[in-house]
Amino acid sequence: MSRVLSQMSYFRRSGGRDHIFVFPSGAGAHLFRSWATFLNRSIILTPEGDRTDKRGISAFNTWKDIIIPGNVDDSMVKPDARAVQPIPLTKRKYLANFLGRAQGKVGRLKLVELAKQYPDKLESPELKLSGPDKLGRVDYFKHLRNAKFCLAPRGESSWTLRFYESFFVECVPVLLSDEVELPFQNVIDYTEISIKWPSSKIGPELFQYLESIPEERIEEMIARGREVRCMWVYALDTEPCSAMTAIMWELQRKVRRFHQSAETFWLHNRSIVNRDLVEFRQWGTPVPLP
């Protein structure tokens, strides 16, 4: 981390407050052991709002950081040429599905067992990551579209890509991840397009609840999801609605006119200088760390 920051001439100007770091998946900011010391003021873009299951503390701060959507397979986000098309609700074989690996997580293990107990209601095939039995992308989405509800439990972290994928096969996502943070919550009403169910109540009562939902309501949620799913797509700048447009909007909300830190000083001529009275634009590298 120190080597990275030593190449950033302006990092110390605001203690990193006006810097942005992107951690798309995996260990997130925990990739750097010293993130809590050096990146605790910077804005982090990540799909993972919580990694406390193994790390003890999350690198995500809901007040300054931004949740970004997971990247859905390109073949499924093209409006006129999707690899797999949705099918009518009446032709879907299952009430719900869970397409993912158990990963030793309690919620996922419960779903795998429930699929064995209620094979007519819940589909949860064992996914192979390699070998001749590996489920191809097209087949994966064909399975995903064959249920009214797509279950999205937490895995190594609180997020799951299936939440976003479900919108492109038009099944209603059911979040089974209590601490999940979702993108763009200031503009999207998630109660209109999804369901969040307590992970402690994963069992037959979940099926009873899902079966009680009228198909008219399911259709309404799917239709609304169809309107906002463009915000999950990392499209070209020419597109009026995209994930990047929404991310830039979120960043704009965080812009301040002036960034002050303990290492920032200013003079009568409005120049911003460091502790040695050197203007930031004249700095070279390496620079002292915060």
mmCIF file of C-alpha atoms in Angstrom:
data_model
loop_
_atom_site.group_PDB
_atom_site.id
_atom_site.type_symbol
_atom_site.label_atom_id
_atom_site.label_comp_id
_atom_site.label_asym_id
_atom_site.label_seq_id
_atom_site.Cartn_x
_atom_site.Cartn_y
_atom_site.Cartn_z
ATOM 1 C CA MET A 1 0.000 0.000 0.000
ATOM 2 C CA SER A 2 2.797 2.438 0.857
ATOM 3 C CA ARG A 3 4.389 1.876 -2.550
ATOM 4 C CA VAL A 4 1.091 2.616 -4.281
ATOM 5 C CA LEU A 5 0.461 5.807 -2.339
ATOM 6 C CA SER A 6 4.031 7.021 -2.812
ATOM 7 C CA GLN A 7 3.192 7.459 -6.499
ATOM 8 C CA MET A 8 0.132 9.608 -5.791
ATOM 9 C CA SER A 9 1.320 13.198 -5.566
ATOM 10 C CA TYR A 10 -1.968 14.592 -4.268
ATOM 11 C CA PHE A 11 -3.052 11.862 -1.877
ATOM 12 C CA ARG A 12 -1.868 13.673 1.243
ATOM 13 C CA ARG A 13 -3.588 16.931 0.244
ATOM 14 C CA SER A 14 -6.880 15.773 1.744
ATOM 15 C CA GLY A 15 -5.828 12.621 3.537
ATOM 16 C CA GLY A 16 -7.158 10.655 0.570
ATOM 17 C CA ARG A 17 -10.683 12.069 0.824
ATOM 18 C CA ASP A 18 -10.718 13.057 -2.852
ATOM 19 C CA HIS A 19 -9.295 9.732 -4.070
ATOM 20 C CA ILE A 20 -11.270 6.752 -5.342
ATOM 21 C CA PHE A 21 -10.219 3.112 -5.211
ATOM 22 C CA VAL A 22 -12.046 0.319 -7.044
ATOM 23 C CA PHE A 23 -12.112 -3.200 -5.593
ATOM 24 C CA PRO A 24 -14.401 -5.194 -7.894
ATOM 25 C CA SER A 25 -14.525 -8.485 -5.972
ATOM 26 C CA GLY A 26 -12.535 -11.016 -4.010
ATOM 27 C CA ALA A 27 -10.843 -9.717 -0.888
ATOM 28 C CA GLY A 28 -11.831 -6.115 -1.584
ATOM 29 C CA ALA A 29 -9.720 -3.502 0.196
ATOM 30 C CA HIS A 30 -8.424 -6.320 2.410
ATOM 31 C CA LEU A 31 -6.075 -7.013 -0.488
ATOM 32 C CA PHE A 32 -3.934 -4.408 1.296
ATOM 33 C CA ARG A 33 -3.316 -5.291 4.924
ATOM 34 C CA SER A 34 -2.849 -1.628 5.785
ATOM 35 C CA TRP A 35 -6.093 -0.398 4.188
ATOM 36 C CA ALA A 36 -7.499 0.693 7.580
ATOM 37 C CA THR A 37 -4.508 2.978 8.104
ATOM 38 C CA PHE A 38 -4.176 4.524 4.658
ATOM 39 C CA LEU A 39 -7.508 4.158 2.847
ATOM 40 C CA ASN A 40 -9.908 4.824 5.702
ATOM 41 C CA ARG A 41 -10.848 8.240 4.294
ATOM 42 C CA SER A 42 -10.891 7.466 0.573
ATOM 43 C CA ILE A 43 -13.980 6.513 -1.410
ATOM 44 C CA ILE A 44 -14.140 2.813 -2.236
ATOM 45 C CA LEU A 45 -16.194 1.396 -5.103
ATOM 46 C CA THR A 46 -17.067 -2.262 -4.558
ATOM 47 C CA PRO A 47 -19.942 -4.724 -5.003
ATOM 48 C CA GLU A 48 -19.151 -6.180 -1.572
ATOM 49 C CA GLY A 49 -20.607 -4.202 1.306
ATOM 50 C CA ASP A 50 -19.587 -6.669 4.001
ATOM 51 C CA ARG A 51 -16.731 -9.127 4.494
ATOM 52 C CA THR A 52 -16.881 -9.577 8.240
ATOM 53 C CA ASP A 53 -17.328 -13.340 7.971
ATOM 54 C CA LYS A 54 -13.552 -13.896 7.729
ATOM 55 C CA ARG A 55 -11.961 -10.514 8.276
ATOM 56 C CA GLY A 56 -13.616 -9.403 11.512
ATOM 57 C CA ILE A 57 -14.180 -5.912 10.152
ATOM 58 C CA SER A 58 -15.628 -4.618 6.900
ATOM 59 C CA ALA A 59 -13.678 -2.270 4.639
ATOM 60 C CA PHE A 60 -16.952 -0.789 3.450
ATOM 61 C CA ASN A 61 -18.274 2.392 5.063
ATOM 62 C CA THR A 62 -21.885 2.984 4.081
ATOM 63 C CA TRP A 63 -21.529 6.760 4.569
ATOM 64 C CA LYS A 64 -18.647 7.377 2.164
ATOM 65 C CA ASP A 65 -18.254 4.314 -0.066
ATOM 66 C CA ILE A 66 -20.349 3.264 -3.054
ATOM 67 C CA ILE A 67 -21.787 -0.143 -3.851
ATOM 68 C CA ILE A 68 -21.518 -0.949 -7.555
ATOM 69 C CA PRO A 69 -23.460 -3.674 -9.421
ATOM 70 C CA GLY A 70 -21.837 -6.987 -10.228
ATOM 71 C CA ASN A 71 -20.953 -7.546 -13.873
ATOM 72 C CA VAL A 72 -23.623 -9.666 -15.588
ATOM 73 C CA ASP A 73 -22.468 -11.776 -18.534
ATOM 74 C CA ASP A 74 -22.390 -9.643 -21.701
ATOM 75 C CA SER A 75 -24.509 -12.161 -23.596
ATOM 76 C CA MET A 76 -27.421 -11.471 -21.246
ATOM 77 C CA VAL A 77 -27.514 -7.677 -21.182
ATOM 78 C CA LYS A 78 -27.991 -6.953 -24.891
ATOM 79 C CA PRO A 79 -31.583 -5.736 -25.288
ATOM 80 C CA ASP A 80 -32.173 -7.289 -28.716
ATOM 81 C CA ALA A 81 -29.859 -10.288 -28.648
ATOM 82 C CA ARG A 82 -29.899 -11.987 -25.257
ATOM 83 C CA ALA A 83 -28.507 -15.509 -25.225
ATOM 84 C CA VAL A 84 -31.485 -16.652 -23.125
ATOM 85 C CA GLN A 85 -34.945 -15.126 -23.207
ATOM 86 C CA PRO A 86 -37.425 -15.129 -20.283
ATOM 87 C CA ILE A 87 -40.346 -17.546 -20.395
ATOM 88 C CA PRO A 88 -43.940 -16.927 -19.192
ATOM 89 C CA LEU A 89 -44.587 -17.482 -15.487
ATOM 90 C CA THR A 90 -47.127 -20.199 -16.241
ATOM 91 C CA LYS A 91 -44.478 -22.257 -18.054
ATOM 92 C CA ARG A 92 -41.869 -22.122 -15.306
ATOM 93 C CA LYS A 93 -41.280 -25.453 -13.635
ATOM 94 C CA TYR A 94 -40.208 -24.320 -10.172
ATOM 95 C CA LEU A 95 -41.403 -21.928 -7.532
ATOM 96 C CA ALA A 96 -37.810 -20.936 -6.735
ATOM 97 C CA ASN A 97 -34.226 -21.843 -7.458
ATOM 98 C CA PHE A 98 -30.764 -21.489 -5.984
ATOM 99 C CA LEU A 99 -27.918 -21.767 -8.469
ATOM 100 C CA GLY A 100 -24.704 -21.551 -6.525
ATOM 101 C CA ARG A 101 -22.141 -23.455 -4.525
ATOM 102 C CA ALA A 102 -22.758 -24.143 -0.844
ATOM 103 C CA GLN A 103 -19.295 -22.849 0.194
ATOM 104 C CA GLY A 104 -19.948 -24.213 3.676
ATOM 105 C CA LYS A 105 -22.300 -21.300 4.429
ATOM 106 C CA VAL A 106 -25.266 -22.074 6.695
ATOM 107 C CA GLY A 107 -27.916 -20.400 4.535
ATOM 108 C CA ARG A 108 -26.708 -22.066 1.356
ATOM 109 C CA LEU A 109 -26.481 -25.478 3.015
ATOM 110 C CA LYS A 110 -30.104 -25.067 4.179
ATOM 111 C CA LEU A 111 -31.204 -24.378 0.607
ATOM 112 C CA VAL A 112 -29.383 -27.426 -0.721
ATOM 113 C CA GLU A 113 -31.164 -29.593 1.859
ATOM 114 C CA LEU A 114 -34.537 -27.971 1.151
ATOM 115 C CA ALA A 115 -34.092 -28.711 -2.553
ATOM 116 C CA LYS A 116 -33.792 -32.398 -1.648
ATOM 117 C CA GLN A 117 -36.922 -32.234 0.527
ATOM 118 C CA TYR A 118 -38.996 -30.203 -1.941
ATOM 119 C CA PRO A 119 -37.645 -31.079 -5.404
ATOM 120 C CA ASP A 120 -40.893 -29.969 -7.040
ATOM 121 C CA LYS A 121 -40.612 -26.451 -5.587
ATOM 122 C CA LEU A 122 -36.911 -25.629 -5.326
ATOM 123 C CA GLU A 123 -34.231 -26.395 -7.899
ATOM 124 C CA SER A 124 -30.646 -26.353 -6.662
ATOM 125 C CA PRO A 125 -28.351 -28.322 -8.977
ATOM 126 C CA GLU A 126 -24.781 -28.999 -7.921
ATOM 127 C CA LEU A 127 -22.623 -26.605 -9.900
ATOM 128 C CA LYS A 128 -19.313 -27.907 -11.242
ATOM 129 C CA LEU A 129 -16.566 -25.333 -11.800
ATOM 130 C CA SER A 130 -14.626 -27.544 -14.217
ATOM 131 C CA GLY A 131 -14.733 -30.857 -16.049
ATOM 132 C CA PRO A 132 -17.282 -32.362 -18.453
ATOM 133 C CA ASP A 133 -20.202 -31.677 -16.090
ATOM 134 C CA LYS A 134 -19.510 -27.964 -15.808
ATOM 135 C CA LEU A 135 -22.681 -25.956 -16.415
ATOM 136 C CA GLY A 136 -22.191 -23.650 -19.419
ATOM 137 C CA ARG A 137 -23.320 -20.014 -19.306
ATOM 138 C CA VAL A 138 -26.318 -20.547 -21.598
ATOM 139 C CA ASP A 139 -27.473 -23.617 -19.660
ATOM 140 C CA TYR A 140 -26.947 -21.733 -16.414
ATOM 141 C CA PHE A 141 -29.328 -18.971 -17.473
ATOM 142 C CA LYS A 142 -31.828 -21.502 -18.820
ATOM 143 C CA HIS A 143 -31.982 -22.994 -15.328
ATOM 144 C CA LEU A 144 -32.194 -19.553 -13.740
ATOM 145 C CA ARG A 145 -35.193 -18.495 -15.845
ATOM 146 C CA ASN A 146 -37.207 -21.611 -14.987
ATOM 147 C CA ALA A 147 -38.459 -20.324 -11.603
ATOM 148 C CA LYS A 148 -40.639 -17.456 -10.440
ATOM 149 C CA PHE A 149 -38.201 -16.507 -7.672
ATOM 150 C CA CYS A 150 -34.395 -16.569 -7.708
ATOM 151 C CA LEU A 151 -32.931 -17.031 -4.236
ATOM 152 C CA ALA A 152 -29.803 -15.015 -3.455
ATOM 153 C CA PRO A 153 -28.162 -16.034 -0.150
ATOM 154 C CA ARG A 154 -24.876 -14.547 1.064
ATOM 155 C CA GLY A 155 -21.656 -16.319 0.169
ATOM 156 C CA GLU A 156 -18.122 -15.320 1.143
ATOM 157 C CA SER A 157 -19.553 -11.832 1.507
ATOM 158 C CA SER A 158 -23.019 -10.335 1.692
ATOM 159 C CA TRP A 159 -23.497 -9.799 -2.041
ATOM 160 C CA THR A 160 -24.276 -12.299 -4.787
ATOM 161 C CA LEU A 161 -24.194 -11.894 -8.552
ATOM 162 C CA ARG A 162 -27.455 -13.844 -8.898
ATOM 163 C CA PHE A 163 -29.336 -10.819 -7.576
ATOM 164 C CA TYR A 164 -28.422 -8.889 -10.720
ATOM 165 C CA GLU A 165 -28.631 -11.847 -13.107
ATOM 166 C CA SER A 166 -32.227 -12.543 -12.067
ATOM 167 C CA PHE A 167 -33.445 -9.301 -13.643
ATOM 168 C CA PHE A 168 -32.336 -10.433 -17.103
ATOM 169 C CA VAL A 169 -34.228 -13.737 -16.952
ATOM 170 C CA GLU A 170 -37.085 -11.915 -15.223
ATOM 171 C CA CYS A 171 -37.474 -13.842 -12.010
ATOM 172 C CA VAL A 172 -38.001 -11.962 -8.746
ATOM 173 C CA PRO A 173 -34.822 -11.966 -6.624
ATOM 174 C CA VAL A 174 -35.211 -12.997 -2.990
ATOM 175 C CA LEU A 175 -32.358 -11.708 -0.858
ATOM 176 C CA LEU A 176 -31.353 -14.048 1.956
ATOM 177 C CA SER A 177 -28.490 -11.880 3.163
ATOM 178 C CA ASP A 178 -29.258 -9.781 6.226
ATOM 179 C CA GLU A 179 -26.349 -7.322 5.982
ATOM 180 C CA VAL A 180 -26.415 -6.741 2.245
ATOM 181 C CA GLU A 181 -25.895 -3.230 0.835
ATOM 182 C CA LEU A 182 -27.427 -2.580 -2.582
ATOM 183 C CA PRO A 183 -26.382 -0.027 -5.201
ATOM 184 C CA PHE A 184 -28.132 3.278 -5.812
ATOM 185 C CA GLN A 185 -30.547 2.965 -2.877
ATOM 186 C CA ASN A 186 -31.197 6.699 -3.082
ATOM 187 C CA VAL A 187 -33.013 6.304 -6.396
ATOM 188 C CA ILE A 188 -34.208 2.675 -6.503
ATOM 189 C CA ASP A 189 -37.037 1.417 -4.327
ATOM 190 C CA TYR A 190 -36.007 -2.199 -3.851
ATOM 191 C CA THR A 191 -39.350 -3.089 -2.267
ATOM 192 C CA GLU A 192 -40.843 -2.722 -5.753
ATOM 193 C CA ILE A 193 -38.514 -5.164 -7.500
ATOM 194 C CA SER A 194 -37.284 -7.678 -4.927
ATOM 195 C CA ILE A 195 -37.925 -9.430 -1.624
ATOM 196 C CA LYS A 196 -35.622 -9.526 1.405
ATOM 197 C CA TRP A 197 -36.279 -12.453 3.740
ATOM 198 C CA PRO A 198 -34.553 -13.158 7.111
ATOM 199 C CA SER A 199 -31.767 -15.696 6.676
ATOM 200 C CA SER A 200 -32.768 -17.200 10.037
ATOM 201 C CA LYS A 201 -36.101 -18.217 8.498
ATOM 202 C CA ILE A 202 -34.842 -20.196 5.511
ATOM 203 C CA GLY A 203 -37.191 -23.175 5.542
ATOM 204 C CA PRO A 204 -40.667 -24.377 4.521
ATOM 205 C CA GLU A 205 -42.214 -21.106 5.720
ATOM 206 C CA LEU A 206 -40.309 -19.306 2.946
ATOM 207 C CA PHE A 207 -41.995 -21.502 0.343
ATOM 208 C CA GLN A 208 -45.390 -20.938 1.960
ATOM 209 C CA TYR A 209 -44.855 -17.197 1.765
ATOM 210 C CA LEU A 210 -43.705 -17.241 -1.852
ATOM 211 C CA GLU A 211 -46.669 -19.418 -2.858
ATOM 212 C CA SER A 212 -49.034 -16.891 -1.279
ATOM 213 C CA ILE A 213 -47.910 -14.055 -3.570
ATOM 214 C CA PRO A 214 -50.443 -13.458 -6.395
ATOM 215 C CA GLU A 215 -49.078 -13.812 -9.905
ATOM 216 C CA GLU A 216 -50.322 -10.314 -10.655
ATOM 217 C CA ARG A 217 -47.946 -8.945 -8.018
ATOM 218 C CA ILE A 218 -45.071 -11.038 -9.373
ATOM 219 C CA GLU A 219 -45.715 -9.637 -12.849
ATOM 220 C CA GLU A 220 -45.711 -6.097 -11.433
ATOM 221 C CA MET A 221 -42.349 -6.636 -9.736
ATOM 222 C CA ILE A 222 -40.867 -8.126 -12.908
ATOM 223 C CA ALA A 223 -42.155 -5.205 -14.989
ATOM 224 C CA ARG A 224 -40.640 -2.666 -12.604
ATOM 225 C CA GLY A 225 -37.367 -4.596 -12.574
ATOM 226 C CA ARG A 226 -37.358 -4.461 -16.360
ATOM 227 C CA GLU A 227 -37.377 -0.659 -16.125
ATOM 228 C CA VAL A 228 -34.394 -0.315 -13.770
ATOM 229 C CA ARG A 229 -32.122 -3.194 -14.822
ATOM 230 C CA CYS A 230 -30.263 -0.896 -17.243
ATOM 231 C CA MET A 231 -28.519 0.402 -14.120
ATOM 232 C CA TRP A 232 -26.785 -2.985 -13.744
ATOM 233 C CA VAL A 233 -25.235 -2.777 -17.230
ATOM 234 C CA TYR A 234 -21.764 -1.359 -17.815
ATOM 235 C CA ALA A 235 -22.761 0.096 -21.169
ATOM 236 C CA LEU A 236 -21.265 2.658 -23.535
ATOM 237 C CA ASP A 237 -21.276 6.336 -22.581
ATOM 238 C CA THR A 238 -23.856 6.940 -25.298
ATOM 239 C CA GLU A 239 -26.473 4.940 -23.390
ATOM 240 C CA PRO A 240 -28.836 7.166 -21.352
ATOM 241 C CA CYS A 241 -29.061 4.612 -18.530
ATOM 242 C CA SER A 242 -26.129 2.531 -17.338
ATOM 243 C CA ALA A 243 -24.206 1.460 -14.245
ATOM 244 C CA MET A 244 -21.494 4.023 -14.986
ATOM 245 C CA THR A 245 -24.025 6.842 -15.258
ATOM 246 C CA ALA A 246 -25.465 5.876 -11.879
ATOM 247 C CA ILE A 247 -21.994 5.540 -10.299
ATOM 248 C CA MET A 248 -21.030 8.999 -11.558
ATOM 249 C CA TRP A 249 -24.265 10.354 -10.103
ATOM 250 C CA GLU A 250 -23.422 8.807 -6.729
ATOM 251 C CA LEU A 251 -19.908 10.238 -6.881
ATOM 252 C CA GLN A 252 -21.249 13.670 -7.740
ATOM 253 C CA ARG A 253 -23.321 13.617 -4.563
ATOM 254 C CA LYS A 254 -20.110 13.162 -2.570
ATOM 255 C CA VAL A 255 -18.184 15.987 -4.219
ATOM 256 C CA ARG A 256 -17.285 18.798 -1.858
ATOM 257 C CA ARG A 257 -16.097 22.171 -2.953
ATOM 258 C CA PHE A 258 -13.188 22.038 -0.552
ATOM 259 C CA HIS A 259 -11.300 19.101 0.974
ATOM 260 C CA GLN A 260 -9.507 19.846 4.209
ATOM 261 C CA SER A 261 -7.217 17.635 6.245
ATOM 262 C CA ALA A 262 -4.584 18.014 8.951
ATOM 263 C CA GLU A 263 -1.977 18.173 6.175
ATOM 264 C CA THR A 264 -3.747 20.894 4.160
ATOM 265 C CA PHE A 265 -3.047 24.612 4.582
ATOM 266 C CA TRP A 266 -3.905 27.676 2.503
ATOM 267 C CA LEU A 267 -2.456 31.145 2.075
ATOM 268 C CA HIS A 268 -3.770 34.613 1.274
ATOM 269 C CA ASN A 269 -3.379 34.024 -2.467
ATOM 270 C CA ARG A 270 -5.642 30.952 -2.265
ATOM 271 C CA SER A 271 -2.806 28.511 -2.904
ATOM 272 C CA ILE A 272 -3.107 25.191 -1.090
ATOM 273 C CA VAL A 273 0.115 24.031 0.473
ATOM 274 C CA ASN A 274 1.475 21.212 2.605
ATOM 275 C CA ARG A 275 3.084 21.462 6.033
ATOM 276 C CA ASP A 276 6.318 22.617 4.430
ATOM 277 C CA LEU A 277 4.445 25.410 2.625
ATOM 278 C CA VAL A 278 4.982 23.703 -0.728
ATOM 279 C CA GLU A 279 2.095 23.853 -3.203
ATOM 280 C CA PHE A 280 0.654 20.439 -3.906
ATOM 281 C CA ARG A 281 1.012 20.779 -7.658
ATOM 282 C CA GLN A 282 4.757 21.158 -7.178
ATOM 283 C CA TRP A 283 5.147 17.944 -5.266
ATOM 284 C CA GLY A 284 7.216 15.113 -6.591
ATOM 285 C CA THR A 285 7.265 11.448 -5.643
ATOM 286 C CA PRO A 286 7.637 9.735 -3.346
ATOM 287 C CA VAL A 287 5.535 11.758 -0.920
ATOM 288 C CA PRO A 288 5.149 11.302 2.843
ATOM 289 C CA LEU A 289 2.268 9.062 3.791
ATOM 290 C CA PRO A 290 -0.701 10.427 5.791
#
